[in-house]
Short mmCIF file of C-alpha atoms in Angstrom, two decimals:
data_model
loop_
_atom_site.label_atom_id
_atom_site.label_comp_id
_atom_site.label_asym_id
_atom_site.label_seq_id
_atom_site.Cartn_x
_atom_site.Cartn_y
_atom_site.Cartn_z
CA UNK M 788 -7.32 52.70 22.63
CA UNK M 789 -4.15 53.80 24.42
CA UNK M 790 -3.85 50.41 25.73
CA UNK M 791 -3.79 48.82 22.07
CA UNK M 792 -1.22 51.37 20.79
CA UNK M 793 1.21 50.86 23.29
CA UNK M 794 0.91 46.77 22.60
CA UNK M 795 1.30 47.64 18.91
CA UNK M 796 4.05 49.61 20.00
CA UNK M 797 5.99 46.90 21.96
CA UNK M 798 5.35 44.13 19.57
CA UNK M 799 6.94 46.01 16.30
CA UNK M 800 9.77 46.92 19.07
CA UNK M 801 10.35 42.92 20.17
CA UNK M 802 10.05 42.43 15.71
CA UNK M 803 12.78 44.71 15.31
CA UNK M 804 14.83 43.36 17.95
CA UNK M 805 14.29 39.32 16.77
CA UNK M 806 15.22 41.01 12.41
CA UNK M 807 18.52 42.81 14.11
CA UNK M 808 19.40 39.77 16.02
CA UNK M 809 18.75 37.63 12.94
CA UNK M 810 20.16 39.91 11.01
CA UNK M 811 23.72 39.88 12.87
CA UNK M 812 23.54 35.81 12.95
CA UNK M 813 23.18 35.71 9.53
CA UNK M 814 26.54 37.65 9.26
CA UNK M 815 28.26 36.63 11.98
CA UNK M 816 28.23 39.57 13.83
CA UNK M 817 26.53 38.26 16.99
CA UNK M 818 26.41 34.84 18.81
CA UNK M 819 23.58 32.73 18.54
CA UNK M 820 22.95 30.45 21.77
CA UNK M 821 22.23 26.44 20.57
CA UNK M 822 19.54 23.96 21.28
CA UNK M 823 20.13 21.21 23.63
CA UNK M 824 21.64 18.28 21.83
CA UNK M 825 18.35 16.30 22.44
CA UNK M 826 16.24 18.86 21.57
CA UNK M 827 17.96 19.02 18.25
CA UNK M 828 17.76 15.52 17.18
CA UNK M 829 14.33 15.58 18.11
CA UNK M 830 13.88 18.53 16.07
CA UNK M 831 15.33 16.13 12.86
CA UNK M 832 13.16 12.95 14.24
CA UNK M 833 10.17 15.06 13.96
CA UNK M 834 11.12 16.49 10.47
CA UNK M 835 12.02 12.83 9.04
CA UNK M 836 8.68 11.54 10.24
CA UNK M 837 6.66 14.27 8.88
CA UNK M 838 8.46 14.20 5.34
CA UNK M 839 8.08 10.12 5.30
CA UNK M 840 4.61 10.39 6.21
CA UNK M 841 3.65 12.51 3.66
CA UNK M 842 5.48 10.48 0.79
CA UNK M 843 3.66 7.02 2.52
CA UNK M 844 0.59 8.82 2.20
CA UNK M 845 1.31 10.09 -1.41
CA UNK M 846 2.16 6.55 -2.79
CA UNK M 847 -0.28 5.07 -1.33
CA UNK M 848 -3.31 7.19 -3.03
CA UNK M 849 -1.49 6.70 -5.93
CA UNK M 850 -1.71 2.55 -5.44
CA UNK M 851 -5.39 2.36 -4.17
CA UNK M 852 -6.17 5.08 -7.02
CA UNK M 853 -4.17 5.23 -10.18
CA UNK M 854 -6.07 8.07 -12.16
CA UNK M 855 -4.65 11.46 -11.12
CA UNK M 856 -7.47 12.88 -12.88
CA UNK M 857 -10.06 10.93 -10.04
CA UNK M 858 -7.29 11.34 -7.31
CA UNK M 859 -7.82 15.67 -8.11
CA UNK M 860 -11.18 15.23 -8.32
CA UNK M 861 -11.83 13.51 -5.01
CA UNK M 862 -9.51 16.37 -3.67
CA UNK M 863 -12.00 18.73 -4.96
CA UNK M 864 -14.96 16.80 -2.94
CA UNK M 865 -13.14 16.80 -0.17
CA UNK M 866 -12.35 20.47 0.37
CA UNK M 867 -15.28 21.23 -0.46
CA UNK M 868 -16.78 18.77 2.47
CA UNK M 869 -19.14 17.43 -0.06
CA UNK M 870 -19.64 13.32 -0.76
CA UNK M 871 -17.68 11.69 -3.48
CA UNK M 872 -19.87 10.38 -5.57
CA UNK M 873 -19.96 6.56 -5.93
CA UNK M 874 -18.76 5.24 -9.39
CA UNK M 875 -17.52 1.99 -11.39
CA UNK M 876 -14.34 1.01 -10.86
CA UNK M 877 -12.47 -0.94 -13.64
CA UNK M 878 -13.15 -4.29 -12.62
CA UNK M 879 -16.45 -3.23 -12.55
CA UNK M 880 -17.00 -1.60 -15.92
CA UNK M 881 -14.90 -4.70 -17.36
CA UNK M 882 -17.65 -6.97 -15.88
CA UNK M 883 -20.81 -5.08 -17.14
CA UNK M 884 -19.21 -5.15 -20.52
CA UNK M 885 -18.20 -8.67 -20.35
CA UNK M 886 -22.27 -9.93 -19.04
CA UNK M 887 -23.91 -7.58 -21.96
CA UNK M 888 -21.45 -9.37 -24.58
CA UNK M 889 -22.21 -13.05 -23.00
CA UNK M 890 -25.90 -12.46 -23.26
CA UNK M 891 -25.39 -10.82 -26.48
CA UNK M 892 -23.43 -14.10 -27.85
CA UNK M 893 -25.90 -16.07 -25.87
CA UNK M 894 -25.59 -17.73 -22.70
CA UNK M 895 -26.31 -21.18 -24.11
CA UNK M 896 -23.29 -21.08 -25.84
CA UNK M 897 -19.47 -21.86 -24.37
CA UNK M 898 -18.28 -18.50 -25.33
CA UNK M 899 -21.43 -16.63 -24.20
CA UNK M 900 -21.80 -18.50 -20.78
CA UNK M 901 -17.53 -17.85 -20.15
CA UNK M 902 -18.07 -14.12 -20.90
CA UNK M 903 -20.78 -13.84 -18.00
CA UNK M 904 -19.27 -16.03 -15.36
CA UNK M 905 -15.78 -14.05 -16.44
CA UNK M 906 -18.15 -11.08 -15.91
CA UNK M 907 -19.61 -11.52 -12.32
CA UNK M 908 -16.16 -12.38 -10.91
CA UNK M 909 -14.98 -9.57 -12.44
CA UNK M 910 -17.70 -7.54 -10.50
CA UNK M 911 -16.91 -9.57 -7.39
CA UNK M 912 -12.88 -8.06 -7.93
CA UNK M 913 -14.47 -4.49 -7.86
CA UNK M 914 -16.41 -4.91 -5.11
CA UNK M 915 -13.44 -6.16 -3.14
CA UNK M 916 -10.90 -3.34 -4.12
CA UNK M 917 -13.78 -1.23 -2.88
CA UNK M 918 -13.21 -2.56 0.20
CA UNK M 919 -9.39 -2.29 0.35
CA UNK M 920 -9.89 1.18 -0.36
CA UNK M 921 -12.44 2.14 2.28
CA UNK M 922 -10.89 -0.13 4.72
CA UNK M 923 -6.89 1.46 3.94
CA UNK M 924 -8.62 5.56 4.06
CA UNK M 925 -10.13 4.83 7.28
CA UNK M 926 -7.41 3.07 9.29
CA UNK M 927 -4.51 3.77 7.53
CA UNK M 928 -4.88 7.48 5.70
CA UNK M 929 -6.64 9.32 7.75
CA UNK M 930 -4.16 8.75 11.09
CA UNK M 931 -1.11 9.91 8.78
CA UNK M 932 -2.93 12.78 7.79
CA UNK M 933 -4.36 13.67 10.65
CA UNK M 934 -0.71 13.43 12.49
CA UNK M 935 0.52 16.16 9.33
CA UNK M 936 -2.89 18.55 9.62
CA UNK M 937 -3.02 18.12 13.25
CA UNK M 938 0.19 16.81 15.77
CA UNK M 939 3.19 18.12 13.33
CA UNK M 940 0.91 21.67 12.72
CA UNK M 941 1.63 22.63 16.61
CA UNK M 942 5.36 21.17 16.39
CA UNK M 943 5.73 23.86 14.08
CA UNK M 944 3.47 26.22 16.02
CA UNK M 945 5.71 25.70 19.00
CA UNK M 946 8.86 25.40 17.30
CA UNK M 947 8.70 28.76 15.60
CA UNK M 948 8.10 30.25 19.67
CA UNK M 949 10.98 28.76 20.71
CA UNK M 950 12.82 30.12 17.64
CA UNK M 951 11.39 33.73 18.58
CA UNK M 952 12.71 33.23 22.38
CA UNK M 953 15.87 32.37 21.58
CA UNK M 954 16.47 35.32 19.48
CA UNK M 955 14.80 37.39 22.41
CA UNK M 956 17.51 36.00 24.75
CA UNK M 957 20.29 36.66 22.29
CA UNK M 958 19.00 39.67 22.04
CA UNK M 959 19.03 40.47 25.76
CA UNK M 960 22.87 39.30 26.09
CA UNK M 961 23.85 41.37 23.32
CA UNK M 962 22.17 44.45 24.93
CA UNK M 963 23.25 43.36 28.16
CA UNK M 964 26.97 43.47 27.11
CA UNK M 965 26.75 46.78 24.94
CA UNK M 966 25.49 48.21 28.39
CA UNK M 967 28.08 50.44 30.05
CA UNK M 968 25.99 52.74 32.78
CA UNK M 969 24.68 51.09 36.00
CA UNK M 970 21.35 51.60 34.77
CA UNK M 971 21.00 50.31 31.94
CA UNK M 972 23.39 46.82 32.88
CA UNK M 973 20.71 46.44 35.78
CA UNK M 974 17.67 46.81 33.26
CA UNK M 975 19.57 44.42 30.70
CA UNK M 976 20.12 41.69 33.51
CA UNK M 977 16.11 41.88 34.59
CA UNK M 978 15.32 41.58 30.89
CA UNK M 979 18.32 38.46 30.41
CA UNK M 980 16.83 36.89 33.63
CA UNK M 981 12.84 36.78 31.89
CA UNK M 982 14.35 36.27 28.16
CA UNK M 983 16.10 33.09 29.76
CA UNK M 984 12.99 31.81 31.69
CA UNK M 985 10.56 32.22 29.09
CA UNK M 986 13.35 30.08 26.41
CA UNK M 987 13.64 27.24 29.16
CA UNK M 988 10.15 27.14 29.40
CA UNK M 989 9.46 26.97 25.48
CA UNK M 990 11.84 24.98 25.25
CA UNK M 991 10.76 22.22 27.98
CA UNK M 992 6.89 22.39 26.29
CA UNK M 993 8.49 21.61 22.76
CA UNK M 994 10.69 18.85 24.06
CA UNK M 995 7.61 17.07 25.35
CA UNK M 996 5.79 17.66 21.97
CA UNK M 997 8.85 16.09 19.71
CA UNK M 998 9.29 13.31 22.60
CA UNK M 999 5.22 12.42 21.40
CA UNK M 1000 6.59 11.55 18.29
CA UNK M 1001 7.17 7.89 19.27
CA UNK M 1002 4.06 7.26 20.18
CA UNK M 1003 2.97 8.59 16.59
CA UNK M 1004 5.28 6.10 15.59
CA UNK M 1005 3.56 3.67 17.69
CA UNK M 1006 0.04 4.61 16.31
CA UNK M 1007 1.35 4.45 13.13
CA UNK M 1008 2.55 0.96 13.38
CA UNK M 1009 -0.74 -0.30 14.44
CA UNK M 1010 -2.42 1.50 11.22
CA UNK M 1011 0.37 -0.52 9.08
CA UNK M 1012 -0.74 -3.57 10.64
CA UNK M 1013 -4.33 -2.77 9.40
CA UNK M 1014 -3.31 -1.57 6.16
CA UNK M 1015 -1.97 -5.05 5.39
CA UNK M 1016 -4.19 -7.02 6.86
CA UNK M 1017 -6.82 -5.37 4.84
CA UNK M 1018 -4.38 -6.32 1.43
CA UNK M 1019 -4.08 -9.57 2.70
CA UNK M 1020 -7.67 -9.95 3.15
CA UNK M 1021 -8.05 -8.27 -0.34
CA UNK M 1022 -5.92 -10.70 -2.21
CA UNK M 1023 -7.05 -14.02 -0.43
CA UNK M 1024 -10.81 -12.95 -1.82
CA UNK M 1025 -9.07 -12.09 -5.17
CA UNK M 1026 -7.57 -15.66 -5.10
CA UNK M 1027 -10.40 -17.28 -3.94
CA UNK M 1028 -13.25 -15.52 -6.87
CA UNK M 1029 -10.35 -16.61 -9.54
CA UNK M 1030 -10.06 -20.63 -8.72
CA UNK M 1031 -13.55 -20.18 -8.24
CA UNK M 1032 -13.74 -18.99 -11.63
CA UNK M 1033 -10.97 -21.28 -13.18
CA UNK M 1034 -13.29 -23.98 -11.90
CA UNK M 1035 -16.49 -22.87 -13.44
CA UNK M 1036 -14.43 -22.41 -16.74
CA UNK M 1037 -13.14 -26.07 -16.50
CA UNK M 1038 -16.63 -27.52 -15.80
CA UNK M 1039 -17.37 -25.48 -19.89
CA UNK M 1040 -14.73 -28.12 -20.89
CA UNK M 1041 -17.01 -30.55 -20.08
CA UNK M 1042 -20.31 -29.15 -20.96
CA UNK M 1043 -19.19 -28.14 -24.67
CA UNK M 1044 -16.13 -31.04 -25.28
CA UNK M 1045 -16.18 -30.44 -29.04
CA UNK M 1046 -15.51 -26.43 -28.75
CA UNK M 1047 -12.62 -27.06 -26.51
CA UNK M 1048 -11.29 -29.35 -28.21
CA UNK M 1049 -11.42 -27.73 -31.89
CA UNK M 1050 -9.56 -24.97 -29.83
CA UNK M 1051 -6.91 -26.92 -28.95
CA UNK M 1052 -6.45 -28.35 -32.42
CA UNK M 1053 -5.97 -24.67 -33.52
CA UNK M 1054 -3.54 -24.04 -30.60
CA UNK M 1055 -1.64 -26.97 -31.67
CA UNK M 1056 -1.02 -26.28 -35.06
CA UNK M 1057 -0.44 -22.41 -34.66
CA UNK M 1058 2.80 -22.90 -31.44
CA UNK M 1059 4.73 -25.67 -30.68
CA UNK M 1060 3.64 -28.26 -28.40
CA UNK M 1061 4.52 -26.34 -25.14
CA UNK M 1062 2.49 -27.41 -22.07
CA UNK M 1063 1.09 -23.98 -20.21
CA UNK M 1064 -0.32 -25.19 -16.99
CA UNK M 1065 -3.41 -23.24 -15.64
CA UNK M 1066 -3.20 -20.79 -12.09
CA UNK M 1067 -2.27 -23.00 -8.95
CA UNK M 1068 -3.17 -22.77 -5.66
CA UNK M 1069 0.07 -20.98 -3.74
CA UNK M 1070 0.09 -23.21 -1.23
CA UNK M 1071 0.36 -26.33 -3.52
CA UNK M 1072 3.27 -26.97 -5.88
CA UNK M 1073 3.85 -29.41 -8.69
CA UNK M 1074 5.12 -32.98 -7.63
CA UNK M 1075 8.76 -33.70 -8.23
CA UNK M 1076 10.74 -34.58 -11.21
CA UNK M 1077 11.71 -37.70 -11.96
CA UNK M 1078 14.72 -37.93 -9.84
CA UNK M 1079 12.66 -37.61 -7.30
CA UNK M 1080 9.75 -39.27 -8.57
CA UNK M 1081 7.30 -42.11 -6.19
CA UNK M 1082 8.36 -45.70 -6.15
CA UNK M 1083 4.66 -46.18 -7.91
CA UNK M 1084 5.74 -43.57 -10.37
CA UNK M 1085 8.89 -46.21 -11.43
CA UNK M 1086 6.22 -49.70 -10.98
CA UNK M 1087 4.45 -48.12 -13.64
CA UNK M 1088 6.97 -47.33 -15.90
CA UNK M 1089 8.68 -50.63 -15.66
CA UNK M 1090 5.88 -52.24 -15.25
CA UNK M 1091 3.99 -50.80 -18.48
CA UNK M 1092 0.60 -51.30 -16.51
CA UNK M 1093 -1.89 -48.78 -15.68
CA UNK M 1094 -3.05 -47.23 -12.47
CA UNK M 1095 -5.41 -44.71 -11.39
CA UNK M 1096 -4.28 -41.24 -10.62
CA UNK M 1097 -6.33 -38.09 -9.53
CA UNK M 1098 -5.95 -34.83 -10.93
CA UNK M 1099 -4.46 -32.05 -8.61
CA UNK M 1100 -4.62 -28.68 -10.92
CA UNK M 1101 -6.67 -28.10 -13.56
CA UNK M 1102 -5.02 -28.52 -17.13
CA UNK M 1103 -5.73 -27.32 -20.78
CA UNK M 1104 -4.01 -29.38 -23.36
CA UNK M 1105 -1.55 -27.60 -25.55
CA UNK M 1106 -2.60 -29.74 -28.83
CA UNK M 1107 -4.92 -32.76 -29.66
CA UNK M 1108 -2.31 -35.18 -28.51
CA UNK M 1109 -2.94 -34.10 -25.21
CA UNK M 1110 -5.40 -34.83 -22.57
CA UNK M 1111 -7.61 -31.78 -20.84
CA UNK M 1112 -7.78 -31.68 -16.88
CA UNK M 1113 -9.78 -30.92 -14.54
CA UNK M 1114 -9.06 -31.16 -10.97
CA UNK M 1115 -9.99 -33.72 -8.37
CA UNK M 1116 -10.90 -36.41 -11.48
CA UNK M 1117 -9.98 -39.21 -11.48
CA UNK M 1118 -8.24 -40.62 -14.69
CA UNK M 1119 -6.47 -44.06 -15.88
CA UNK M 1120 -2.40 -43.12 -16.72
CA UNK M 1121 -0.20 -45.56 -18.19
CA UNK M 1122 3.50 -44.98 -19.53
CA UNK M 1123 3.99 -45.73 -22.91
CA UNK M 1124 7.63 -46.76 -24.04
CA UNK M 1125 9.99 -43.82 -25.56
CA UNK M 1126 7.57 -41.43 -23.94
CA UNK M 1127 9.50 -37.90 -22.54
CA UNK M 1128 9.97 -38.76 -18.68
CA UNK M 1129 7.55 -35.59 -17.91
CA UNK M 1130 4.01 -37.07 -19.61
CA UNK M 1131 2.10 -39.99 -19.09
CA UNK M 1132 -0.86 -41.39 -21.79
CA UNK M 1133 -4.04 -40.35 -19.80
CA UNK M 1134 -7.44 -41.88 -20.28
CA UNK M 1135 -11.02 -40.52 -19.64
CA UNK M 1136 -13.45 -43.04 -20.97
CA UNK M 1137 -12.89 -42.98 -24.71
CA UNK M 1138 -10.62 -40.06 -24.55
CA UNK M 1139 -7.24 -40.45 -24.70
CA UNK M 1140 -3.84 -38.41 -24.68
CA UNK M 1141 -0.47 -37.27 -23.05
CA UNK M 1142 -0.66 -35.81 -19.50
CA UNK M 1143 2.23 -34.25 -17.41
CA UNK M 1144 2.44 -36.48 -14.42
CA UNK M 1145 3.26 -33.37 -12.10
CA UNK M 1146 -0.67 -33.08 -12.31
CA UNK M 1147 -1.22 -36.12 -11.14
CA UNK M 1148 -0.90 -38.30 -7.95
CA UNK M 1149 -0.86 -41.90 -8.53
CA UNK M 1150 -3.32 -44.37 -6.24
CA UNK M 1151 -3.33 -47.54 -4.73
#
């Protein structure tokens, strides 16, 4: 019992001591001893990475999960160490409602069977941001968080005990100069002498902590490297389920012709005949314009012959003077005198109408 009031007692002594000393910094009425140059920019490297870290982590939540009101929620779960329950996402919910409405329409019909295939890739989309979002929390969250919960909580730890020995040491030199018998100078040198040690020796352990901070930055870079190799991943399936789709919803065209094409009537007479070409594959662009067009391009224009051409994108004709696409057909083209240089007259059996050659590659 003695024992503990005596520690109580030296502790508030060494409090008062460190709120004088702060105290008189504060006003300018003692001197305050400075970190090491390093140690100080290490001090700001540390700070700088915790603060961007946290703001990564923020705007990233906020990309993988839009809703605050889920975002809070999923807090909730979390503190209290309980699962997150599993739930539609958008894409998802978008699906379901698109399959119901095809089946309700009927899947016989070209509406009907769009709405469901529309609906399954739409389910395939959710699935795959489920993974982005599993994938990006495991290997890219959790590391920044645990370097803010865990690493940067005993920087701080350590970086408020050097801040306490440093005002101990001040506080020794102050004492040590206000000392004026023999006594008391040789007391107030013992206590400099231990005040000093015990700051270089804080001091040295929180240098080595803050000098960990590049390979946090290290760490980190590797979890970056996951994070968008798991969007890349994400976005080639995206791509991949949508051609998929736009292919499906080309092969309609030729399953219901009539329905299409009564669409495109309506299209035509409601706009202006403006060509919208369909989705392309990134890593395939249009052929060139006519400056630059094929030497077979020009023999068929002067010419006024026809050759065959195969379709490279899929195309949906703007009005009924126009020719529907679909890719990898093959087609008959011909160019028809006073004809823009863009289009060539296409021909599919006994359909016929203009096509923009940009579409197309020409054959021998």
């Amino acid at each position: 019992m003695e024992f503990n009031v005596r520690r109580l007692a030296a502790d508030a002594g060494t409090f008062l001591s460190r709120a004088v000393q702060f105290t008189e910094e504060k006003f300018g009425q003692a001197e305050k001893t400075e970190l090491d140059a390093h140690l100080d920019t290490l001090l700001s490297w540390a700070e700088s990475t915790k603060h961007w870290t946290e703001k990564i982590m923020k705007q990233t939540e906020v990309l993988l999960q839009p809703n605050p009101n889920v975002r809070v929620e999923e807090f909730l779960y979390e503190m209290l160490d309980k699962k997150v329950p599993m739930r539609a996402n958008n894409h998802e919910l978008l699906g379901e409602c698109m399959i119901d409405s095809g089946h309700e329409f009927g899947p016989g019909t070209a509406y009907g069977s769009a709405l469901i295939k529309c609906g399954e890739t739409e389910k395939l989309l959710g699935s795959a941001e489920k993974e982005l979002i599993q994938s990006s929390a495991i290997n890219f969250l959790t590391p920044f968080r645990n370097f803010i919960e865990g690493d940067f909580k005993t920087i701080l730890k350590e970086r408020k005990l050097l801040q306490n020995k440093r005002l101990d040491l001040d506080a020794a030199k102050n004492r040590l100069k206000k000392a004026r018998v023999a006594d008391a100078r040789s007391a107030a040198e013992t206590e400099l002498r231990i005040a000093q040690s015990e700051f270089d020796r804080q001091a040295e352990i929180t240098r080595l902590l803050l000098e960990g901070i590049s390979s946090t930055h290290a760490h980190h870079l590797r979890c970056l490297n996951d994070f968008v190799d798991a969007q890349a991943i994400y976005y080639a399936q995206c791509y991949q389920y949508m051609v998929s789709l736009q292919k499906q919803l080309g092969s309609e065209n030729a399953i219901f012709p009539s329905t299409f094409s009564n669409n495109n009537q309506q299209a035509g007479s409601s706009s202006a005949s403006i060509s919208v070409p369909t989705a392309q594959p990134a890593a395939s662009l249009p052929a060139p314009p006519p400056s630059q067009a094929s030497p077979a391009l020009n023999e068929l224009r002067s010419t006024s012959g026809t050759r065959k051409a195969r379709v490279l994108y899929d195309y949906d004709a703007a009005s009924s003077s126009e020719l529907s696409l679909l890719a990898d057909e093959v087609i008959t083209v011909s160019s028809v005198p006073g004809m823009d240089t863009d289009w060539l007259m296409g021909q599919r059996g006994n359909q016929k109408g203009k096509v923009p050659f940009t579409y197309l590659e020409l054959l021998n």
